Amino acid sequence: MIDPIKAEMGRGPGEDALGDMPEAEIRPGARAVADWIADYLTGVADYPVLARVKPGEIRERLPAFMPEKGEPFSAMMKDFQEIILPGVTHWNHPGFFAYFSITGSAPGVFGEMLASALNVNAMVWRSSPVGTELEEQTLSWLRDLLGLPDFFDGTINDTASSSTLYALAAAREEKLPEAADLGLSAAPRGRFYTSEQAHSSVEKAVITLGFGRQGTRLIPTDDVFRMVPSELKKAVEEDLEAGIRPLGVVATLGTTSTTSVDPIADIVEIARDYNLWLHVDAAYGGPAAAVPEFRPLFSGWEHADSIVVNPHKWLFTPIDCSVLYVRDPEQLRRAFSLTPEYLTTSETGKARNLMDFGVSLGRRFRSLKLWFVLRYFGVEGVRNRIRHHVAMAREVASWVDAAPDWERMAPVPFSTVVIRFAPEGCSPEEQDHLNRSIMDYVNETGEFFLSHTVLNGVVCLRVALGNLRTRWEHLHRFWELLLLAAEEVSSKD
Ligand code: PLP
């Protein structure tokens, strides 16, 4: 029964219990979260960088069932501190040198918080005009920062894996139009090419697009892990001979294991000669193009059909934020545009609808955090931070080069150094074991987090720099610890 008096006042019985958290709780809750974030970002170095928990441990500590009645926010914050935090590996920690070291900067976090509060879904222009237009503008800033020609048009996706998938879907649309209506069953066999050092997301995209595991040919690399153009050409010609249609090539500028840079200018020529789609994976390395002295590494990428750069890797933007630039947005739109009646609007044709550029209909307001990051640091601030990371990586490389028993396994074009402890008199297997033990030793200290890779069949350690909080003092401490770890594990074996 509706209480007529309350209804008259615009509120039905019990409606207080039907809405969001009341204002009296929102304000202290928001302050508590903001304070916690400020403490965290300024004190993250005090945590052990790598979570010290065993598989299943966090799950066991979590309540088994959802509460029947809602709980106060303070209870959640308490559990956040006591249960959730111990299970966090701290990517913002100055000693995070694993994978690709990335940082969510404070301006980026603020942008993320505001975007989350707004909770807009920028699927079509009308569903939040600023979601579309800020993305367009921010990505034109980023394009200029990276020195790309202004015909490149960007959209933001969650990850590079999605961006590459979308780029290769556009490639399929362009280079295998027979598949557009009836799918691959109506089309000749197609093939994509990428190097043996390319990220697995390339093969995953090709599989997802229906070409199967054999839809990708991995091209051999040279002694510094770059794609060999003559091998690419040979593979394309062999496929043509065998009746397989070459569709596209993915060149990587900053590979995952060693950050090697494929010879893009030669690959551009081959792509041109054989009518291949050229996608550039600069997910990690791309931000270095902001720095004039590193830009020659990218020379030729302006001829690509599509390029992926991840601001969430080396551009201080909280995950997730991956930018896909395409030479011709119509090509991407053709691959993905399919508008159900309920999403048609009077602005169609006059404004961009982000849903037309990928699989997802819904789009987060990701450009806000990137815009905050670019504004806060500015061109100069971005350049200087990237320069600093590269300078630190080169310093580590020089220490390794001068240290007996240590080897540097690859050149250092960016901010990642790949090394191996290789004492004389030990077999390669013994050396592998020592390197894994060194990694475990360092990781157990909680001061630094290292990850590994395998190059030419041997285990190597990767020292990835890219964190805003890493200072020279951390680097000196790391080197000291690494040498100690090598000494300790050698004396045990
Ligand atoms: N490309 C390169 C070169 C990478 O190193 C990675 C991940 O590290 C990816 C693509 C995939 O990135 P994401 O996690 O954004 O899908």
XYZ file of C-alpha atoms and ligand atoms in Angstrom:
509
model
C 0.000 0.000 0.000
C 1.341 3.403 -0.898
C 1.350 5.867 1.953
C -0.582 8.808 0.383
C 1.148 11.448 2.478
C 4.655 10.248 1.675
C 3.693 9.692 -1.949
C 2.492 13.253 -2.074
C 5.896 14.366 -0.814
C 7.436 12.477 -3.740
C 8.692 9.525 -1.752
C 7.088 6.123 -1.222
C 7.347 4.015 1.934
C 10.749 2.552 2.554
C 12.270 4.285 -0.462
C 15.159 5.459 1.639
C 16.283 1.856 1.606
C 15.960 1.583 -2.165
C 18.492 4.057 -3.400
C 22.247 4.475 -3.328
C 24.298 4.987 -0.209
C 22.911 8.082 1.560
C 24.803 11.350 1.518
C 25.680 11.003 5.183
C 27.750 7.929 4.271
C 28.973 9.008 0.833
C 31.024 11.930 2.118
C 32.994 10.116 4.824
C 33.318 7.085 2.558
C 34.715 9.160 -0.314
C 37.121 10.915 2.064
C 38.286 7.624 3.538
C 38.977 6.244 0.061
C 40.721 9.422 -1.123
C 42.900 9.488 1.994
C 43.731 5.852 1.591
C 44.747 6.401 -2.039
C 46.950 9.358 -1.096
C 48.655 7.298 1.622
C 49.086 4.415 -0.767
C 50.568 6.360 -3.640
C 53.029 8.083 -1.357
C 53.879 5.030 0.724
C 53.710 2.123 -1.702
C 57.435 1.424 -1.293
C 56.712 0.157 2.235
C 54.773 -2.864 0.954
C 56.465 -6.062 -0.230
C 56.310 -5.634 -4.002
C 55.301 -9.238 -4.676
C 52.258 -10.551 -2.801
C 53.325 -13.009 -0.096
C 50.431 -15.403 -0.348
C 49.980 -18.948 -1.556
C 47.399 -19.930 -4.186
C 43.958 -20.182 -2.567
C 44.963 -18.332 0.610
C 43.018 -15.148 -0.126
C 39.971 -17.089 -1.267
C 39.936 -18.999 2.021
C 39.909 -15.790 4.007
C 37.016 -14.277 2.086
C 33.476 -14.721 3.448
C 31.922 -17.776 1.800
C 28.506 -16.201 1.246
C 27.101 -12.850 0.347
C 25.550 -11.108 3.382
C 21.790 -11.257 3.650
C 21.653 -7.665 4.839
C 23.965 -4.945 3.579
C 27.090 -4.156 5.587
C 28.567 -0.785 6.525
C 31.261 0.569 4.240
C 33.704 0.667 7.153
C 33.548 -3.142 7.299
C 34.510 -3.328 3.646
C 37.440 -0.942 4.098
C 38.630 -3.023 7.026
C 38.561 -6.195 4.940
C 40.157 -4.311 2.071
C 43.125 -3.594 4.331
C 43.279 -6.965 6.033
C 42.286 -9.463 3.344
C 42.548 -7.795 -0.028
C 45.804 -5.858 0.291
C 47.971 -8.850 1.229
C 46.942 -10.387 -2.095
C 48.118 -7.399 -4.121
C 51.325 -7.383 -6.130
C 52.236 -3.725 -6.225
C 52.720 -2.556 -9.786
C 53.198 0.993 -8.466
C 56.142 -0.085 -6.288
C 59.547 1.416 -7.184
C 61.031 -2.097 -7.147
C 58.575 -3.551 -9.670
C 60.957 -4.602 -12.457
C 58.955 -7.544 -13.807
C 57.097 -7.931 -17.151
C 56.820 -4.355 -18.348
C 57.117 -2.073 -15.386
C 54.145 0.265 -15.461
C 52.734 2.956 -13.204
C 49.328 4.401 -12.708
C 50.197 8.021 -11.884
C 48.146 10.114 -9.472
C 46.555 12.271 -12.220
C 45.600 9.084 -14.028
C 44.076 7.641 -10.860
C 42.079 10.838 -10.339
C 40.779 10.657 -13.899
C 39.799 7.027 -13.343
C 37.960 7.932 -10.140
C 35.991 10.688 -11.824
C 35.187 8.545 -14.855
C 33.959 5.861 -12.510
C 31.757 8.362 -10.666
C 30.268 9.593 -13.935
C 29.699 6.021 -15.073
C 28.937 7.040 -18.636
C 28.749 4.546 -21.421
C 30.094 6.158 -24.576
C 28.664 3.588 -26.964
C 27.190 6.219 -29.297
C 27.899 9.958 -29.384
C 24.558 10.825 -27.790
C 24.998 8.398 -24.916
C 27.742 10.729 -23.697
C 29.057 13.261 -26.216
C 32.167 14.049 -24.215
C 33.080 10.364 -24.092
C 33.515 10.462 -27.857
C 34.892 13.947 -28.297
C 37.441 13.898 -25.485
C 38.699 10.583 -26.853
C 39.102 12.104 -30.312
C 40.931 15.146 -28.995
C 43.155 13.323 -26.507
C 44.198 10.817 -29.140
C 45.069 13.593 -31.548
C 47.336 15.068 -28.823
C 48.905 11.680 -28.287
C 49.362 11.201 -32.035
C 51.177 14.560 -32.238
C 53.259 13.696 -29.198
C 54.382 10.479 -30.914
C 55.142 12.305 -34.157
C 52.594 10.389 -36.213
C 51.026 12.052 -39.255
C 47.646 13.635 -38.596
C 45.673 11.257 -40.800
C 46.050 8.602 -38.092
C 42.810 8.250 -36.232
C 42.630 6.635 -32.816
C 40.208 4.796 -30.589
C 40.766 3.482 -27.076
C 40.344 -0.183 -26.206
C 40.965 -2.146 -23.042
C 44.178 -3.897 -24.056
C 46.625 -4.297 -26.918
C 45.231 -7.787 -27.422
C 41.872 -6.236 -28.347
C 43.477 -3.484 -30.419
C 45.456 -6.017 -32.442
C 42.388 -8.201 -32.870
C 40.465 -5.227 -34.266
C 43.323 -4.206 -36.538
C 43.556 -7.702 -37.992
C 39.771 -7.849 -38.394
C 40.050 -4.696 -40.525
C 42.895 -6.379 -42.419
C 40.677 -9.390 -43.085
C 37.919 -7.116 -44.343
C 40.316 -5.340 -46.711
C 42.470 -8.151 -47.938
C 39.958 -10.988 -47.956
C 36.678 -9.356 -48.966
C 35.334 -12.772 -50.034
C 34.895 -13.553 -46.317
C 32.755 -10.502 -45.567
C 29.352 -12.116 -46.183
C 29.797 -15.841 -45.947
C 32.782 -16.032 -43.637
C 35.993 -17.897 -44.193
C 34.324 -20.939 -45.702
C 33.712 -18.848 -48.817
C 37.220 -17.456 -49.003
C 40.687 -18.672 -49.948
C 43.071 -19.590 -47.155
C 44.739 -16.529 -45.702
C 47.883 -15.939 -43.691
C 49.376 -13.357 -41.358
C 53.070 -12.980 -40.578
C 54.853 -11.849 -37.484
C 58.201 -12.582 -35.882
C 59.086 -15.405 -33.532
C 59.514 -12.712 -30.865
C 56.051 -11.186 -31.382
C 53.573 -11.140 -28.535
C 51.183 -14.091 -28.352
C 48.266 -11.678 -28.766
C 48.963 -11.663 -32.515
C 48.462 -15.399 -32.896
C 45.473 -15.255 -30.560
C 43.865 -12.586 -32.741
C 44.435 -14.639 -35.885
C 42.908 -17.718 -34.233
C 39.953 -15.662 -32.985
C 39.371 -14.368 -36.506
C 38.930 -17.936 -37.676
C 42.228 -18.589 -39.462
C 43.326 -21.308 -37.082
C 46.730 -21.904 -35.581
C 48.222 -22.138 -39.037
C 46.861 -18.716 -39.892
C 50.076 -17.174 -38.551
C 53.585 -17.818 -39.785
C 56.301 -16.915 -37.347
C 59.228 -15.332 -39.176
C 62.727 -16.054 -37.850
C 64.666 -13.305 -36.122
C 68.325 -12.267 -36.300
C 70.914 -12.418 -33.530
C 69.366 -9.384 -31.858
C 65.802 -10.713 -32.064
C 64.528 -8.607 -34.976
C 62.408 -9.998 -37.771
C 64.519 -10.926 -40.804
C 62.925 -9.188 -43.802
C 64.307 -11.660 -46.363
C 62.659 -14.490 -44.385
C 59.382 -12.588 -44.434
C 59.611 -12.201 -48.187
C 60.472 -15.874 -48.612
C 57.483 -16.948 -46.503
C 55.101 -14.715 -48.457
C 56.329 -16.091 -51.755
C 56.090 -19.685 -50.568
C 52.502 -19.081 -49.493
C 51.572 -17.466 -52.793
C 53.023 -20.466 -54.538
C 50.947 -22.771 -52.338
C 47.714 -20.841 -53.064
C 47.530 -19.210 -49.624
C 46.700 -15.510 -49.644
C 49.121 -13.324 -47.661
C 46.951 -10.867 -45.739
C 49.043 -8.912 -43.293
C 52.223 -8.548 -41.313
C 52.633 -7.449 -37.712
C 55.913 -5.689 -36.927
C 56.852 -5.111 -33.300
C 58.633 -2.002 -32.063
C 59.619 -3.163 -28.595
C 59.123 -6.920 -28.329
C 58.027 -8.449 -25.061
C 61.126 -10.476 -24.210
C 63.940 -8.153 -25.247
C 62.291 -4.930 -26.568
C 63.894 -5.542 -29.954
C 62.765 -3.328 -32.807
C 61.793 -4.946 -36.097
C 63.325 -3.300 -39.212
C 60.184 -1.397 -39.998
C 61.393 0.375 -43.148
C 62.183 -2.956 -44.877
C 58.914 -4.469 -43.696
C 57.012 -1.471 -45.080
C 58.482 -2.188 -48.520
C 57.556 -5.850 -48.428
C 54.045 -4.991 -47.254
C 53.739 -2.589 -50.158
C 55.101 -5.050 -52.727
C 52.764 -7.831 -51.654
C 49.710 -5.754 -50.733
C 49.862 -6.772 -47.062
C 48.147 -4.948 -44.214
C 50.854 -3.604 -41.930
C 50.030 -3.530 -38.240
C 52.635 -2.189 -35.810
C 52.670 -3.475 -32.258
C 54.233 -0.630 -30.260
C 52.167 -1.488 -27.192
C 55.175 -1.050 -24.918
C 57.729 0.863 -27.007
C 55.370 3.419 -28.570
C 55.592 6.116 -25.874
C 59.350 6.400 -26.509
C 58.468 7.992 -29.868
C 57.548 11.063 -27.816
C 61.265 11.652 -27.268
C 62.995 13.195 -30.305
C 66.256 11.292 -29.844
C 64.433 7.911 -29.767
C 62.172 8.657 -32.705
C 64.572 7.231 -35.341
C 63.736 3.780 -33.910
C 60.233 4.299 -35.261
C 61.169 5.647 -38.655
C 58.796 4.068 -41.178
C 55.934 3.289 -38.792
C 54.031 6.176 -40.340
C 53.442 3.889 -43.341
C 51.526 1.353 -41.258
C 47.828 0.695 -41.725
C 47.375 0.379 -37.975
C 49.436 0.908 -34.833
C 48.801 -0.066 -31.220
C 50.294 1.913 -28.332
C 49.367 1.202 -24.709
C 49.324 4.259 -22.436
C 48.749 1.773 -19.628
C 52.206 0.350 -20.185
C 54.722 3.183 -20.410
C 52.605 6.314 -20.299
C 51.636 6.445 -16.634
C 47.945 5.745 -17.219
C 46.161 3.251 -14.966
C 45.221 0.015 -16.666
C 43.233 -0.307 -18.913
C 44.019 1.991 -21.820
C 45.213 0.801 -25.205
C 45.128 3.050 -28.255
C 44.608 1.752 -31.767
C 45.535 4.166 -34.531
C 44.384 3.437 -38.056
C 45.275 5.134 -41.303
C 41.674 4.966 -42.487
C 38.947 4.688 -39.842
C 36.459 3.618 -42.506
C 38.357 0.342 -42.868
C 37.909 -0.370 -39.185
C 34.310 0.750 -39.230
C 33.550 -1.579 -42.145
C 34.762 -4.497 -40.062
C 32.610 -3.669 -37.037
C 29.727 -1.360 -37.833
C 26.362 -3.037 -37.386
C 23.679 -0.800 -35.929
C 20.519 -2.229 -34.440
C 17.468 0.019 -34.709
C 17.486 1.027 -31.054
C 20.937 2.536 -31.425
C 20.266 4.672 -34.480
C 20.327 8.386 -33.668
C 19.853 11.603 -35.556
C 23.576 12.312 -35.180
C 24.553 9.235 -37.171
C 26.843 10.447 -39.932
C 27.554 13.718 -38.113
C 29.343 12.351 -35.072
C 31.395 9.285 -34.301
C 29.811 6.356 -32.541
C 32.546 4.482 -30.711
C 30.606 1.211 -30.879
C 31.489 1.098 -34.607
C 35.185 0.527 -33.940
C 35.327 -2.793 -32.157
C 33.432 -5.695 -30.655
C 32.194 -3.949 -27.502
C 29.068 -1.889 -27.585
C 29.712 -0.303 -24.197
C 32.741 1.959 -23.850
C 34.236 3.249 -20.625
C 35.224 6.889 -20.406
C 38.897 5.993 -20.601
C 40.047 9.165 -22.295
C 39.548 11.201 -19.128
C 42.441 9.558 -17.284
C 44.711 9.783 -20.333
C 43.814 13.458 -20.805
C 44.657 14.122 -17.146
C 48.000 12.343 -17.524
C 48.957 14.228 -20.699
C 47.907 17.569 -19.244
C 49.540 17.058 -15.892
C 52.943 15.950 -17.196
C 52.927 17.884 -20.472
C 55.158 17.073 -23.427
C 58.293 17.931 -21.492
C 57.321 15.942 -18.412
C 56.521 12.832 -20.440
C 59.777 13.081 -22.379
C 61.916 13.579 -19.304
C 60.381 10.635 -17.487
C 60.896 8.318 -20.436
C 64.471 9.577 -20.863
C 65.091 8.882 -17.174
C 63.878 5.289 -17.502
C 66.039 4.694 -20.554
C 69.052 6.251 -18.796
C 68.555 3.948 -15.808
C 68.277 0.908 -18.104
C 71.508 1.883 -19.861
C 73.242 2.257 -16.531
C 72.170 -1.242 -15.495
C 73.384 -2.485 -18.877
C 76.803 -0.912 -18.264
C 77.066 -2.563 -14.836
C 76.196 -5.919 -16.348
C 78.724 -5.459 -19.157
C 81.449 -4.740 -16.616
C 80.561 -7.538 -14.192
C 82.397 -10.843 -14.365
C 80.052 -13.841 -14.772
C 77.131 -11.708 -15.982
C 76.020 -11.416 -19.585
C 73.734 -8.969 -21.282
C 71.548 -10.925 -23.651
C 70.206 -8.193 -25.931
C 70.664 -4.538 -26.887
C 68.785 -1.975 -24.793
C 66.850 0.303 -27.146
C 64.293 1.227 -24.466
C 64.073 0.681 -20.710
C 64.390 -3.084 -20.278
C 67.630 -4.998 -19.776
C 67.837 -8.744 -20.310
C 70.654 -10.412 -18.394
C 71.978 -13.802 -17.352
C 74.300 -15.013 -14.673
C 76.674 -17.258 -16.572
C 79.656 -18.248 -14.423
C 82.369 -20.119 -16.209
C 82.568 -23.829 -15.591
C 78.795 -24.244 -15.227
C 76.764 -26.052 -17.865
C 73.876 -24.146 -19.489
C 71.446 -26.234 -17.393
C 73.276 -25.321 -14.189
C 73.245 -21.691 -15.251
C 69.490 -21.874 -15.904
C 69.019 -23.244 -12.419
C 71.174 -20.483 -10.923
C 69.226 -17.776 -12.732
C 65.896 -19.139 -11.540
C 67.295 -19.297 -7.998
C 68.553 -15.706 -8.216
C 65.124 -14.586 -9.351
C 63.460 -16.402 -6.437
C 65.983 -14.992 -3.984
C 65.406 -11.408 -5.144
C 61.629 -11.818 -5.284
C 61.476 -13.245 -1.779
C 63.062 -10.123 -0.324
C 59.944 -8.127 -1.174
C 62.176 -5.270 -2.318
C 62.147 -6.056 -6.027
C 60.118 -8.155 -8.421
C 61.871 -9.692 -11.424
C 60.484 -11.904 -14.166
C 62.285 -14.096 -16.672
C 62.303 -15.045 -20.321
C 63.937 -17.750 -22.393
C 66.185 -16.674 -25.262
C 67.905 -19.159 -27.550
C 66.896 -21.884 -25.118
C 68.417 -20.361 -21.971
C 66.798 -18.698 -18.968
C 67.355 -14.933 -18.703
C 66.273 -12.324 -16.185
C 64.488 -9.189 -17.302
C 65.065 -5.892 -15.524
C 62.177 -3.719 -16.699
C 62.248 -0.064 -15.713
C 59.349 2.266 -16.311
C 58.031 3.055 -12.883
C 57.580 6.674 -11.882
C 58.830 5.960 -8.388
C 62.082 4.204 -9.273
C 65.114 6.312 -8.362
C 68.854 5.807 -8.737
C 69.046 4.711 -5.099
C 66.652 1.824 -5.838
C 68.766 0.835 -8.799
C 71.980 0.768 -6.736
C 70.296 -1.296 -4.049
C 68.952 -3.664 -6.715
C 72.389 -4.250 -8.181
C 73.862 -4.898 -4.755
C 71.084 -7.381 -4.024
C 71.455 -9.112 -7.381
C 75.179 -9.660 -6.823
C 74.495 -10.922 -3.318
C 71.820 -13.276 -4.636
C 74.247 -14.665 -7.229
C 76.875 -15.233 -4.546
C 74.425 -16.899 -2.171
C 72.823 -19.237 -4.692
C 76.238 -20.160 -6.154
C 77.581 -21.074 -2.744
C 74.580 -23.361 -2.082
C 74.820 -25.303 -5.370
N 52.251 -6.434 -27.366
C 53.388 -6.420 -26.652
C 54.684 -6.077 -27.321
C 53.348 -6.749 -25.296
O 54.482 -6.777 -24.585
C 52.112 -7.064 -24.698
C 52.045 -7.393 -23.260
O 52.967 -7.249 -22.522
C 50.961 -7.064 -25.484
C 51.076 -6.746 -26.810
C 49.633 -7.398 -24.902
O 49.210 -6.355 -24.092
P 47.781 -6.301 -23.383
O 47.979 -6.874 -22.037
O 47.440 -4.855 -23.360
O 46.836 -7.103 -24.206
